[in-house]
Amino acid sequence: MSDDLNEQHRQKMVRRKEAHDRKLAAATQEKGLIIVNTGAGKGKTTASLGIVFRALGHGLKVGVVQFTKGAIATGEAALAKKLAPQLEWYVLGEGFTWETQDRERDVANAHQAWQTAVRLLRDPIFDLVVLDELNIALRYDYLSLDEVLAELKGKREMLHIVVTGRNAKAELVELADLVTDMTLVKHPFRSGIKPQRGIEF
Amino acid sequence: MSDDLNEQHRQKMVRRKEAHDRKLAAATQEKGLIIVNTGAGKGKTTASLGIVFRALGHGLKVGVVQFTKGAIATGEAALAKKLAPQLEWYVLGEGFTWETQDRERDVANAHQAWQTAVRLLRDPIFDLVVLDELNIALRYDYLSLDEVLAELKGKREMLHIVVTGRNAKAELVELADLVTDMTLVKHPFRSGIKPQRGIEF
């Protein structure tokens, strides 16, 4: 009976591998990807950090621009310093929009962050640029969507770009190669558990 | 008119901050979290890597056990070496189940990986343990779900655990504090684009 189970498993896996290999063989194009991590769940920024981690492991040059989290001394910023200069990290926002409560200041911050983003996107030394929480700046119309889309469309062929934040604009999803919606299933906040250092910030 | 817009924005953000602060004040419990990243989309492993990145930045001691990706020389493994000994990384699987096509070998690998996982989970030096693709081993019944759940339930109070992989078991979702379903919106494979080095592996 155990032999039957093994044989069934093997046949199923052979079929699955064939299907996978067919897909892989059909996928032959090399290009830099535009990746969007959106949705109301956790993991949008952390997944982009994971891509940074992976890219650094491959020796790629990486730039990160944080559009809204400047007020929080995050763990990732601390590690980022150790990984310079292969990793360049720019914290240009001042925290969430509800912290500043000042739209004009938010707009000015977003424009400053975008200037830095454009510099990195156009600098051929970078292989990967992460635009963390850019979606927030677009959602509140702090930046011109048309201007951002034009910049992304004109990117260097092999440059990878990751954009994070809730409520990604439909036009950005349309332009992107890889889009994931991080869907909230369960959140500890609701059970009275504090955001935990080293995990959530 | 611009003044009106600013004032409206300010009032909205004041209300939002109040709501956020109320929730934060109600969340007073300190505890290690059980986090599950599941779903068919990308970002399950990368989001756990992002948490590793953040935790290392805060000086936490981190262990990672990879249950299925041993056959792939991933970028994250290369960087992991540089971050030792604060980060301990164990690659114990042999690639996806469709690569081995051998259930008995998969079961043996899963048990070996689980032994290492248990050692890390019980060693008080660790603040965070990532069990990458454990869900796959549970889905194929390579490991006893009851045994895994019992170990997680008995974890040290402040230990954080991240479990990744598709098709998380309902009992694990029930036990977890934070669960995110990475939902596939768009994948470049379907447009004929190869998995890109430094991004997808």
Coordinates of N, CA and C in Angstrom, one line a residue, chain A residues 2-3 5-6 9-10 12-14 16-17 20-21 23-24 26-33 35 37-38 41-60 69 73-80 82-83 86-87 89 97-104 106 127-128 139-140 142 158 160 162 172-189 191-201, chain B residues 2-3 5-6 9-10 12-14 16-17 20-21 23-24 26-33 35 37-38 41-60 69 73-80 82-83 86-87 89 97-104 106 127-128 139-140 142 158 160 162 172-189 191-201:
Chain A
S2 N 1.9 1.2 0.8 CA 2.9 2.3 0.8 C 3.5 2.5 -0.6
D3 N 3.8 1.3 -1.2 CA 4.3 1.4 -2.6 C 3.4 2.0 -3.6
L5 N 1.1 4.3 -2.8 CA 1.1 5.7 -2.5 C 2.3 6.4 -3.2
N6 N 3.5 5.7 -3.0 CA 4.7 6.3 -3.6 C 4.6 6.4 -5.1
H9 N 2.2 9.1 -6.1 CA 2.8 10.4 -5.9 C 3.8 10.7 -7.0
R10 N 4.6 9.7 -7.4 CA 5.6 9.9 -8.4 C 4.9 10.3 -9.8
K12 N 2.0 11.6 -10.3 CA 1.4 13.0 -10.2 C 2.5 14.1 -10.3
M13 N 3.7 13.8 -9.7 CA 4.8 14.8 -9.7 C 5.4 14.9 -11.0
V14 N 5.5 13.7 -11.7 CA 6.0 13.7 -13.1 C 5.2 14.6 -14.0
R16 N 3.2 17.0 -13.0 CA 3.3 18.4 -12.5 C 4.6 19.0 -13.0
K17 N 5.7 18.2 -13.0 CA 7.0 18.8 -13.5 C 6.9 19.0 -15.0
H20 N 5.1 22.2 -15.5 CA 6.0 23.3 -15.0 C 7.1 23.6 -16.1
D21 N 7.7 22.5 -16.6 CA 8.8 22.7 -17.5 C 8.3 23.3 -18.8
K23 N 5.8 25.4 -19.1 CA 5.7 26.8 -18.9 C 7.0 27.6 -18.9
L24 N 8.0 26.9 -18.2 CA 9.3 27.5 -18.1 C 10.0 27.7 -19.5
A26 N 8.4 28.0 -22.3 CA 7.7 29.1 -23.1 C 8.1 30.5 -22.6
A27 N 8.7 30.5 -21.4 CA 9.0 31.8 -20.8 C 10.5 32.1 -21.1
T28 N 10.8 32.8 -22.1 CA 12.2 33.0 -22.6 C 12.7 34.4 -22.5
Q29 N 11.7 35.3 -22.2 CA 12.1 36.7 -22.3 C 12.8 37.2 -21.1
E30 N 13.9 37.9 -21.2 CA 14.7 38.5 -20.1 C 14.3 40.0 -20.0
K31 N 13.8 40.4 -18.9 CA 13.5 41.8 -18.8 C 13.4 42.2 -17.3
G32 N 13.7 43.5 -17.0 CA 13.5 44.0 -15.7 C 12.0 44.0 -15.4
L33 N 11.6 43.6 -14.2 CA 10.2 43.6 -13.9 C 9.7 44.8 -13.2
I35 N 7.1 45.3 -10.4 CA 6.4 44.5 -9.4 C 5.6 45.4 -8.5
N37 N 3.3 45.4 -5.0 CA 2.7 44.7 -3.8 C 1.7 45.6 -3.2
T38 N 0.4 45.2 -3.2 CA -0.7 46.0 -2.7 C -1.6 45.2 -1.8
G41 N -3.5 43.7 3.6 CA -2.8 42.8 4.5 C -1.4 43.2 4.8
K42 N -0.7 42.5 5.6 CA 0.7 42.7 5.9 C 1.5 42.1 4.8
G43 N 2.8 42.5 4.7 CA 3.7 41.9 3.8 C 4.0 42.6 2.6
K44 N 3.5 43.8 2.4 CA 3.8 44.6 1.2 C 5.2 45.1 1.2
T45 N 5.6 45.7 2.3 CA 6.9 46.2 2.5 C 7.9 45.1 2.8
T46 N 7.5 44.2 3.6 CA 8.4 43.1 4.0 C 8.7 42.2 2.7
A47 N 7.7 42.0 1.9 CA 8.0 41.2 0.7 C 9.0 41.9 -0.2
S48 N 8.9 43.3 -0.3 CA 9.9 44.0 -1.1 C 11.3 44.0 -0.4
L49 N 11.3 44.0 0.9 CA 12.6 43.8 1.6 C 13.2 42.4 1.3
G50 N 12.3 41.4 1.2 CA 12.8 40.1 0.9 C 13.4 40.0 -0.5
I51 N 12.9 40.8 -1.4 CA 13.4 40.8 -2.8 C 14.8 41.5 -2.7
V52 N 14.9 42.6 -1.9 CA 16.1 43.3 -1.7 C 17.2 42.3 -1.2
F53 N 16.8 41.5 -0.2 CA 17.7 40.5 0.4 C 18.2 39.6 -0.6
R54 N 17.3 39.1 -1.4 CA 17.6 38.1 -2.5 C 18.6 38.8 -3.5
A55 N 18.2 40.0 -3.9 CA 19.0 40.7 -5.0 C 20.4 41.0 -4.5
L56 N 20.5 41.4 -3.2 CA 21.9 41.7 -2.6 C 22.7 40.4 -2.6
G57 N 22.0 39.3 -2.3 CA 22.7 38.0 -2.4 C 23.3 37.6 -3.7
H58 N 22.6 38.1 -4.8 CA 23.1 37.9 -6.1 C 24.1 39.0 -6.6
G59 N 24.4 39.9 -5.7 CA 25.4 40.9 -6.0 C 24.8 42.1 -6.8
L60 N 23.5 42.2 -6.8 CA 22.9 43.3 -7.5 C 23.0 44.6 -6.7
K69 N 7.6 56.6 5.6 CA 7.8 56.1 7.0 C 9.0 56.7 7.8
A73 N 11.8 54.8 13.4 CA 13.1 54.3 13.3 C 13.0 52.8 13.1
T74 N 12.9 52.3 11.9 CA 12.6 50.9 11.6 C 13.9 50.1 11.7
G75 N 13.6 48.8 12.0 CA 14.7 47.8 12.0 C 15.4 47.7 10.7
E76 N 14.7 47.8 9.6 CA 15.3 47.6 8.3 C 16.3 48.7 8.0
A77 N 16.0 49.9 8.4 CA 16.9 51.0 8.2 C 18.3 50.8 8.9
A78 N 18.2 50.2 10.1 CA 19.4 49.9 10.8 C 20.3 48.9 10.1
L79 N 19.6 47.8 9.6 CA 20.4 46.8 8.8 C 20.9 47.4 7.5
A80 N 20.1 48.3 6.9 CA 20.5 48.8 5.6 C 21.8 49.5 5.7
K82 N 24.4 48.7 7.4 CA 25.4 47.7 7.4 C 25.7 47.2 6.0
L83 N 24.6 47.3 5.1 CA 24.7 46.7 3.8 C 25.1 47.7 2.7
Q86 N 26.3 48.6 -1.2 CA 25.6 47.8 -2.2 C 24.1 48.2 -2.2
L87 N 23.7 48.6 -1.0 CA 22.3 49.0 -0.8 C 22.3 50.5 -0.4
W89 N 19.8 53.5 0.8 CA 18.5 53.5 1.4 C 18.1 55.0 1.8
T97 N 0.4 59.7 6.8 CA -0.3 61.0 6.6 C -1.1 61.5 7.8
W98 N -1.5 60.5 8.6 CA -2.2 60.9 9.8 C -1.3 61.5 10.9
E99 N 0.0 61.3 10.7 CA 0.9 61.9 11.7 C 1.2 63.3 11.4
T100 N 1.4 63.6 10.1 CA 1.7 65.0 9.8 C 0.4 65.9 9.9
Q101 N -0.7 65.3 9.4 CA -2.0 66.0 9.3 C -1.8 67.3 8.5
D102 N -0.9 67.4 7.6 CA -0.6 68.6 6.9 C -0.4 68.2 5.5
R103 N -1.4 68.5 4.6 CA -1.3 68.0 3.2 C -0.2 68.7 2.5
E104 N 0.0 69.9 2.7 CA 1.1 70.6 1.9 C 2.5 70.1 2.3
D106 N 3.0 67.0 3.3 CA 3.0 65.7 2.7 C 3.4 65.8 1.2
D127 N 20.3 48.0 -10.2 CA 19.6 46.9 -10.9 C 18.2 46.8 -10.3
L128 N 18.0 47.3 -9.1 CA 16.7 47.2 -8.5 C 16.4 48.4 -7.7
R139 N -2.3 57.7 -4.3 CA -3.7 57.7 -3.9 C -4.2 59.0 -3.4
Y140 N -3.3 59.8 -2.7 CA -3.7 61.1 -2.2 C -3.4 62.2 -3.2
Y142 N -0.7 63.3 -4.2 CA 0.5 64.1 -3.8 C 1.5 64.2 -5.0
M158 N 16.5 46.4 -18.3 CA 16.8 45.4 -17.3 C 16.6 45.8 -15.9
H160 N 14.8 46.4 -12.5 CA 13.6 45.9 -11.7 C 13.1 47.0 -10.8
V162 N 10.2 47.8 -7.7 CA 9.1 47.3 -6.8 C 8.4 48.5 -6.3
L172 N -1.4 51.6 -12.8 CA -0.1 51.0 -12.4 C -0.2 49.5 -12.5
V173 N -1.3 48.9 -12.0 CA -1.5 47.5 -12.1 C -1.4 47.0 -13.6
E174 N -2.0 47.8 -14.4 CA -2.0 47.5 -15.9 C -0.6 47.5 -16.4
L175 N 0.2 48.4 -16.0 CA 1.6 48.5 -16.5 C 2.5 47.4 -15.9
A176 N 2.2 47.0 -14.7 CA 3.1 46.1 -14.0 C 3.2 44.7 -14.6
D177 N 4.3 44.0 -14.3 CA 4.5 42.6 -14.8 C 4.0 41.6 -13.7
L178 N 4.1 41.9 -12.5 CA 3.8 41.0 -11.4 C 3.1 41.8 -10.3
V179 N 1.9 41.4 -10.0 CA 1.1 42.1 -9.0 C 0.6 41.2 -8.0
T180 N 0.8 41.5 -6.7 CA 0.3 40.6 -5.6 C -0.6 41.5 -4.7
D181 N -1.7 40.9 -4.3 CA -2.6 41.6 -3.4 C -2.4 40.9 -2.0
M182 N -1.8 41.5 -1.1 CA -1.7 40.9 0.3 C -3.0 41.1 1.0
T183 N -3.7 40.0 1.1 CA -5.0 40.0 1.7 C -5.0 39.6 3.2
L184 N -5.6 40.5 3.9 CA -5.7 40.3 5.4 C -6.6 39.2 5.7
V185 N -6.1 38.1 6.4 CA -6.9 37.0 6.9 C -7.1 37.2 8.4
K186 N -6.1 37.6 9.1 CA -6.2 37.7 10.5 C -5.1 38.6 11.0
H187 N -5.4 39.5 11.9 CA -4.4 40.5 12.4 C -4.4 40.6 13.9
P188 N -3.2 40.6 14.5 CA -3.2 40.5 16.0 C -3.7 41.7 16.7
F189 N -3.6 42.9 16.0 CA -4.1 44.1 16.6 C -5.5 43.9 17.1
S191 N -6.8 41.4 18.4 CA -6.8 40.6 19.6 C -6.1 41.3 20.8
G192 N -5.8 42.6 20.6 CA -5.2 43.3 21.7 C -3.7 43.1 21.8
I193 N -3.1 42.6 20.7 CA -1.6 42.4 20.8 C -0.9 43.6 20.1
K194 N 0.1 44.2 20.8 CA 0.8 45.3 20.3 C 1.6 45.0 19.1
P195 N 1.9 46.0 18.3 CA 2.9 45.8 17.2 C 4.2 45.4 17.9
Q196 N 4.8 44.3 17.4 CA 6.0 43.8 18.1 C 7.3 44.3 17.4
R197 N 8.2 44.8 18.2 CA 9.5 45.3 17.7 C 10.3 44.1 17.0
G198 N 10.8 44.5 15.8 CA 11.6 43.5 15.1 C 10.7 42.7 14.1
I199 N 9.4 42.8 14.3 CA 8.5 42.0 13.4 C 7.7 43.0 12.6
E200 N 7.0 43.9 13.3 CA 6.1 44.8 12.6 C 6.7 46.2 12.4
F201 N 7.8 46.5 13.0 CA 8.5 47.8 12.8 C 10.0 47.6 13.0
Chain B
S2 N -7.5 75.8 -2.2 CA -6.4 75.0 -1.7 C -6.4 74.9 -0.2
D3 N -6.8 76.0 0.4 CA -6.9 76.1 1.9 C -8.0 75.1 2.4
L5 N -9.1 72.4 0.8 CA -8.6 71.1 0.6 C -7.7 70.7 1.8
N6 N -6.8 71.6 2.2 CA -5.8 71.3 3.3 C -6.6 71.1 4.6
H9 N -8.4 67.8 4.5 CA -7.4 66.7 4.7 C -7.0 66.6 6.2
R10 N -6.8 67.8 6.8 CA -6.3 67.8 8.2 C -7.4 67.1 9.1
K12 N -9.8 65.1 8.3 CA -9.9 63.6 8.1 C -8.7 62.9 8.7
M13 N -7.5 63.4 8.7 CA -6.4 62.8 9.2 C -6.4 62.8 10.7
V14 N -6.9 63.9 11.3 CA -7.1 63.9 12.8 C -8.0 62.8 13.2
R16 N -8.6 60.0 11.6 CA -8.0 58.7 11.4 C -6.9 58.4 12.4
K17 N -6.2 59.5 12.8 CA -5.2 59.2 13.8 C -5.8 58.9 15.2
H20 N -6.8 55.3 15.0 CA -5.6 54.5 15.1 C -5.0 54.4 16.5
D21 N -5.0 55.6 17.1 CA -4.4 55.7 18.5 C -5.3 54.9 19.5
K23 N -7.0 52.2 18.8 CA -6.7 50.8 18.6 C -5.4 50.4 19.2
L24 N -4.4 51.3 19.0 CA -3.1 51.1 19.6 C -3.1 51.0 21.1
A26 N -5.5 50.1 22.9 CA -6.2 48.9 23.3 C -5.4 47.7 23.2
A27 N -4.3 47.8 22.3 CA -3.4 46.7 22.1 C -2.2 46.8 23.0
T28 N -2.3 46.1 24.1 CA -1.2 46.2 25.1 C -0.4 45.0 25.4
Q29 N -0.9 43.9 24.8 CA -0.2 42.6 25.1 C 1.1 42.5 24.3
E30 N 2.1 42.0 25.0 CA 3.4 41.7 24.4 C 3.5 40.2 24.2
K31 N 3.7 39.7 23.0 CA 3.9 38.3 22.9 C 4.5 38.0 21.6
G32 N 5.2 36.8 21.5 CA 5.7 36.4 20.2 C 4.6 36.0 19.3
L33 N 4.7 36.3 18.1 CA 3.6 36.0 17.1 C 3.8 34.8 16.3
I35 N 3.0 33.8 12.7 CA 2.7 34.5 11.5 C 2.6 33.4 10.3
N37 N 2.2 33.1 6.2 CA 2.1 33.7 4.8 C 1.7 32.6 3.8
T38 N 0.5 32.7 3.3 CA 0.0 31.6 2.4 C -0.6 32.2 1.2
G41 N -0.2 33.5 -4.6 CA 0.6 34.6 -5.2 C 2.1 34.6 -4.7
K42 N 2.9 35.5 -5.3 CA 4.3 35.7 -4.9 C 4.3 36.4 -3.5
G43 N 5.5 36.3 -2.9 CA 5.7 37.1 -1.7 C 5.6 36.4 -0.3
K44 N 5.3 35.1 -0.4 CA 5.2 34.4 0.9 C 6.6 34.3 1.5
T45 N 7.6 33.8 0.8 CA 8.9 33.6 1.3 C 9.6 35.0 1.4
T46 N 9.4 35.8 0.4 CA 10.1 37.1 0.4 C 9.6 38.0 1.6
A47 N 8.3 37.9 1.9 CA 7.8 38.7 3.1 C 8.4 38.1 4.4
S48 N 8.7 36.8 4.4 CA 9.3 36.3 5.6 C 10.8 36.8 5.7
L49 N 11.4 36.8 4.5 CA 12.8 37.4 4.5 C 12.8 38.8 4.9
G50 N 11.8 39.6 4.5 CA 11.7 41.0 4.9 C 11.6 41.1 6.5
I51 N 10.9 40.2 7.1 CA 10.8 40.2 8.6 C 12.1 39.8 9.2
V52 N 12.8 38.9 8.5 CA 14.2 38.5 9.0 C 15.1 39.8 8.9
F53 N 15.0 40.5 7.8 CA 15.8 41.7 7.6 C 15.5 42.7 8.7
R54 N 14.3 42.9 9.0 CA 13.8 43.9 10.0 C 14.3 43.4 11.4
A55 N 14.1 42.1 11.7 CA 14.5 41.6 13.0 C 16.0 41.7 13.2
L56 N 16.8 41.4 12.2 CA 18.2 41.5 12.3 C 18.6 43.0 12.6
G57 N 17.9 43.9 12.0 CA 18.2 45.3 12.2 C 17.9 45.7 13.6
H58 N 17.0 45.0 14.3 CA 16.8 45.3 15.7 C 17.7 44.4 16.6
G59 N 18.6 43.7 16.1 CA 19.5 42.9 16.9 C 19.0 41.6 17.3
L60 N 17.9 41.1 16.8 CA 17.3 39.8 17.2 C 18.1 38.7 16.6
K69 N 13.6 24.0 -0.6 CA 14.2 24.7 -1.7 C 15.7 24.4 -1.8
A73 N 20.2 27.3 -5.7 CA 21.1 28.1 -5.1 C 20.6 29.5 -5.0
T74 N 19.8 29.9 -4.0 CA 19.1 31.1 -4.0 C 20.0 32.3 -3.5
G75 N 19.6 33.4 -4.0 CA 20.3 34.7 -3.6 C 20.3 34.9 -2.1
E76 N 19.2 34.5 -1.5 CA 19.0 34.8 0.0 C 20.1 33.9 0.7
A77 N 20.3 32.7 0.3 CA 21.3 31.9 1.0 C 22.7 32.5 0.9
A78 N 23.0 33.1 -0.2 CA 24.3 33.8 -0.3 C 24.5 34.9 0.7
L79 N 23.4 35.8 0.8 CA 23.5 36.9 1.7 C 23.5 36.4 3.2
A80 N 22.7 35.3 3.4 CA 22.6 34.7 4.7 C 24.0 34.4 5.4
K82 N 26.7 35.9 4.9 CA 27.4 37.2 5.3 C 26.8 37.6 6.7
L83 N 25.6 37.3 7.0 CA 24.9 37.8 8.2 C 25.0 36.8 9.3
Q86 N 24.5 36.0 13.5 CA 23.2 36.5 14.0 C 22.0 35.8 13.3
L87 N 22.3 35.4 12.1 CA 21.3 34.7 11.3 C 21.9 33.3 11.1
W89 N 21.0 29.8 9.0 CA 20.2 29.4 7.9 C 20.4 28.0 7.5
T97 N 8.7 19.3 -4.7 CA 8.3 17.8 -4.7 C 8.3 17.3 -6.1
W98 N 8.1 18.2 -7.1 CA 8.1 17.7 -8.5 C 9.5 17.4 -9.0
E99 N 10.5 17.9 -8.3 CA 11.9 17.7 -8.7 C 12.3 16.3 -8.2
T100 N 12.1 15.9 -7.0 CA 12.5 14.6 -6.5 C 11.6 13.5 -7.0
Q101 N 10.3 13.7 -7.2 CA 9.4 12.7 -7.6 C 9.5 11.4 -6.8
D102 N 9.9 11.6 -5.6 CA 10.1 10.4 -4.7 C 9.6 10.8 -3.3
R103 N 8.4 10.2 -3.0 CA 7.7 10.6 -1.8 C 8.5 10.2 -0.6
E104 N 9.1 9.0 -0.6 CA 9.9 8.6 0.6 C 11.0 9.5 0.9
D106 N 11.2 12.7 0.0 CA 10.6 13.9 0.5 C 10.3 13.8 2.0
D127 N 15.1 34.5 18.8 CA 13.9 35.4 18.9 C 12.9 35.2 17.8
L128 N 13.4 34.7 16.7 CA 12.5 34.5 15.5 C 13.0 33.3 14.7
R139 N 0.9 19.8 3.8 CA -0.1 19.5 2.8 C 0.0 18.1 2.3
Y140 N 1.2 17.7 2.1 CA 1.4 16.3 1.5 C 1.5 15.3 2.6
Y142 N 3.7 14.9 4.8 CA 5.1 14.4 5.1 C 5.4 14.5 6.6
M158 N 7.8 34.6 24.1 CA 8.2 35.7 23.3 C 8.8 35.3 21.9
H160 N 9.0 34.5 18.1 CA 8.2 34.8 16.9 C 8.4 33.6 15.9
V162 N 7.5 32.3 11.9 CA 6.8 32.6 10.6 C 6.8 31.3 9.8
L172 N -3.8 25.5 11.5 CA -2.6 26.4 11.6 C -3.1 27.8 11.6
V173 N -4.0 28.1 10.6 CA -4.5 29.5 10.5 C -5.3 29.8 11.8
E174 N -6.0 28.9 12.3 CA -6.7 29.1 13.6 C -5.8 29.4 14.7
L175 N -4.6 28.7 14.8 CA -3.6 28.9 15.8 C -2.9 30.3 15.7
A176 N -2.7 30.7 14.5 CA -1.8 31.9 14.2 C -2.4 33.2 14.7
D177 N -1.5 34.2 14.9 CA -1.9 35.5 15.3 C -2.1 36.4 14.1
L178 N -1.3 36.2 13.0 CA -1.3 37.0 11.9 C -1.2 36.2 10.6
V179 N -2.2 36.3 9.8 CA -2.3 35.4 8.6 C -2.5 36.3 7.4
T180 N -1.7 36.1 6.4 CA -1.9 36.9 5.1 C -1.9 35.9 3.9
D181 N -2.9 36.2 3.1 CA -3.0 35.4 1.9 C -2.4 36.2 0.7
M182 N -1.3 35.8 0.2 CA -0.7 36.5 -1.0 C -1.5 36.0 -2.2
T183 N -2.3 37.0 -2.7 CA -3.2 36.7 -3.8 C -2.6 37.1 -5.1
L184 N -2.6 36.1 -6.1 CA -2.0 36.4 -7.4 C -3.0 37.3 -8.2
V185 N -2.4 38.4 -8.6 CA -3.2 39.3 -9.5 C -2.7 39.2 -10.9
K186 N -1.4 39.1 -11.0 CA -0.8 39.1 -12.4 C 0.6 38.5 -12.2
H187 N 1.0 37.6 -13.1 CA 2.3 36.9 -13.0 C 3.0 37.0 -14.4
P188 N 4.3 37.3 -14.4 CA 5.0 37.5 -15.7 C 5.2 36.2 -16.5
F189 N 5.2 35.0 -15.8 CA 5.3 33.7 -16.4 C 4.3 33.6 -17.5
S191 N 3.2 35.9 -19.4 CA 3.5 36.7 -20.6 C 4.8 36.3 -21.2
G192 N 5.3 35.1 -20.9 CA 6.5 34.6 -21.5 C 7.8 35.2 -21.0
I193 N 7.7 35.7 -19.7 CA 8.9 36.3 -19.2 C 9.5 35.3 -18.2
K194 N 10.8 35.0 -18.3 CA 11.6 34.1 -17.5 C 11.6 34.5 -16.0
P195 N 11.7 33.6 -15.1 CA 12.1 34.0 -13.7 C 13.4 34.7 -13.7
Q196 N 13.4 35.9 -13.1 CA 14.6 36.7 -13.2 C 15.5 36.6 -12.0
R197 N 16.8 36.4 -12.2 CA 17.8 36.2 -11.2 C 17.8 37.4 -10.2
G198 N 17.9 37.2 -9.0 CA 17.9 38.3 -8.0 C 16.5 38.8 -7.6
I199 N 15.5 38.3 -8.3 CA 14.1 38.8 -8.0 C 13.3 37.6 -7.6
E200 N 13.3 36.6 -8.5 CA 12.4 35.4 -8.2 C 13.2 34.2 -7.7
F201 N 14.5 34.3 -7.7 CA 15.3 33.2 -7.1 C 16.7 33.7 -6.7

